[in-house]
Coordinates of C-alpha atoms in Angstrom, one line a residue:
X1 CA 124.8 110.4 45.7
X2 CA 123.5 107.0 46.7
X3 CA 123.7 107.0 50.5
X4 CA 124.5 103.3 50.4
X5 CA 127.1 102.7 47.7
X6 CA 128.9 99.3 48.4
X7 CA 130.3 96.7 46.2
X8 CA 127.0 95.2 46.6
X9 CA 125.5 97.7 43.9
X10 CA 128.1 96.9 41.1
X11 CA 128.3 94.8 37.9
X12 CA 131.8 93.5 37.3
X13 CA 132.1 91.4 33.8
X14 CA 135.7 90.2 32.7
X15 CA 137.2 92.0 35.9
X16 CA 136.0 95.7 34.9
X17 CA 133.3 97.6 36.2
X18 CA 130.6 97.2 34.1
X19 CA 127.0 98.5 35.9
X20 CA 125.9 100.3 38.9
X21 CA 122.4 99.0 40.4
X22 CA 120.3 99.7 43.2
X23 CA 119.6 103.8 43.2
X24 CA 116.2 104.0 45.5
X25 CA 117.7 107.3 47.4
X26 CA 119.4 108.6 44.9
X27 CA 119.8 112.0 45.3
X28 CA 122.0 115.4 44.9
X29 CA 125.2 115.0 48.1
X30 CA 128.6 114.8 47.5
X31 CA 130.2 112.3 45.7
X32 CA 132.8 111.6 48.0
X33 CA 130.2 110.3 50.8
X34 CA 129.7 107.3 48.1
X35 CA 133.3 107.0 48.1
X36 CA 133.4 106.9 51.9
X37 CA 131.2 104.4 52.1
X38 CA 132.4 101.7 50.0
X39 CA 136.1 102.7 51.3
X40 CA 134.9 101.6 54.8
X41 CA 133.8 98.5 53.5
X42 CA 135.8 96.9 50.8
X43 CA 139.2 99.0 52.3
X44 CA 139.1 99.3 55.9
X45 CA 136.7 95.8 56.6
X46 CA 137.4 94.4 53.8
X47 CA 140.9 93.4 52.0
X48 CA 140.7 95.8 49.1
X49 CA 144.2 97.8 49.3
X50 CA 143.5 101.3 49.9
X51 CA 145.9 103.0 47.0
X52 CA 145.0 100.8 44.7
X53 CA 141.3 101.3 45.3
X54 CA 141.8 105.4 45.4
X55 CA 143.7 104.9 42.0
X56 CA 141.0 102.6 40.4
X57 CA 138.5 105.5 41.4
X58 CA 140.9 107.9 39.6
X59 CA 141.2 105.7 36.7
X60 CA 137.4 105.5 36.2
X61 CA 136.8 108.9 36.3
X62 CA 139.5 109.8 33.5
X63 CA 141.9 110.9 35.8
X64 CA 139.4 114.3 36.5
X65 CA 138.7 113.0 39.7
X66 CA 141.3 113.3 42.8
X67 CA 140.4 112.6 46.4
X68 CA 141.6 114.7 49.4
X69 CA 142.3 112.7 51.9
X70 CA 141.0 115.1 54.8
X71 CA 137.8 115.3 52.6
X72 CA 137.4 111.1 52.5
X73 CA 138.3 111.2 56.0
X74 CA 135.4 113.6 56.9
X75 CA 132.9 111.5 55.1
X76 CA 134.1 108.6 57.1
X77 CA 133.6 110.0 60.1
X78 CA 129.9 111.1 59.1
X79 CA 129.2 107.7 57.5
X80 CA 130.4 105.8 60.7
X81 CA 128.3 108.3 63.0
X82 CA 125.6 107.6 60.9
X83 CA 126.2 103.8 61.2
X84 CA 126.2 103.8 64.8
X85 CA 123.5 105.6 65.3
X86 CA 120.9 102.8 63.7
X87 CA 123.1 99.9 64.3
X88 CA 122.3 99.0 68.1
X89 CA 118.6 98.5 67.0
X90 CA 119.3 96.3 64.1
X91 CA 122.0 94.0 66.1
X92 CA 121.2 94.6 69.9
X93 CA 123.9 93.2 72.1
X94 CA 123.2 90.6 74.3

């Protein structure tokens, strides 16, 4: 578990994945709150189409991997909770 996993932290080299950088809070969590947060970004902000992105994830796991919905769905809710609560201070409205 990263705690800030976005498309930011990986390599792509002839369009496949081919690194994963940036791992200062790695730590034991649940793998899914990874997912969740690069889902929010690259799916629901970005343009990334959500099936094809949850298949890609089951694809590079070997297929061993599955995501429940309900289960992404949770993590989303924490991650955006967890946004909001740091985000006024960064970008204060005016």
């Amino acid at each position: 578990m990263h705690g800030d996993f976005s498309a930011r932290n990986i390599l792509v080299s002839h369009g496949e994945i081919s690194g994963i950088v940036d791992f200062e809070r790695s730590g034991r969590g649940c793998p899914v709150h990874d997912l969740a947060s690069v889902y929010l970004h690259e799916v629901l902000l970005g343009e990334m189409d959500g099936s094809r992105f949850l298949t890609g994830y089951a694809a590079a796991c070997g297929a061993r991997e599955t995501v429940d919905d309900r289960h992404l769905r949770r993590h989303l809710r924490e991650y955006v909770c967890w946004v909001l609560s740091w985000a006024p201070a960064v970008w204060p409205c005016r």
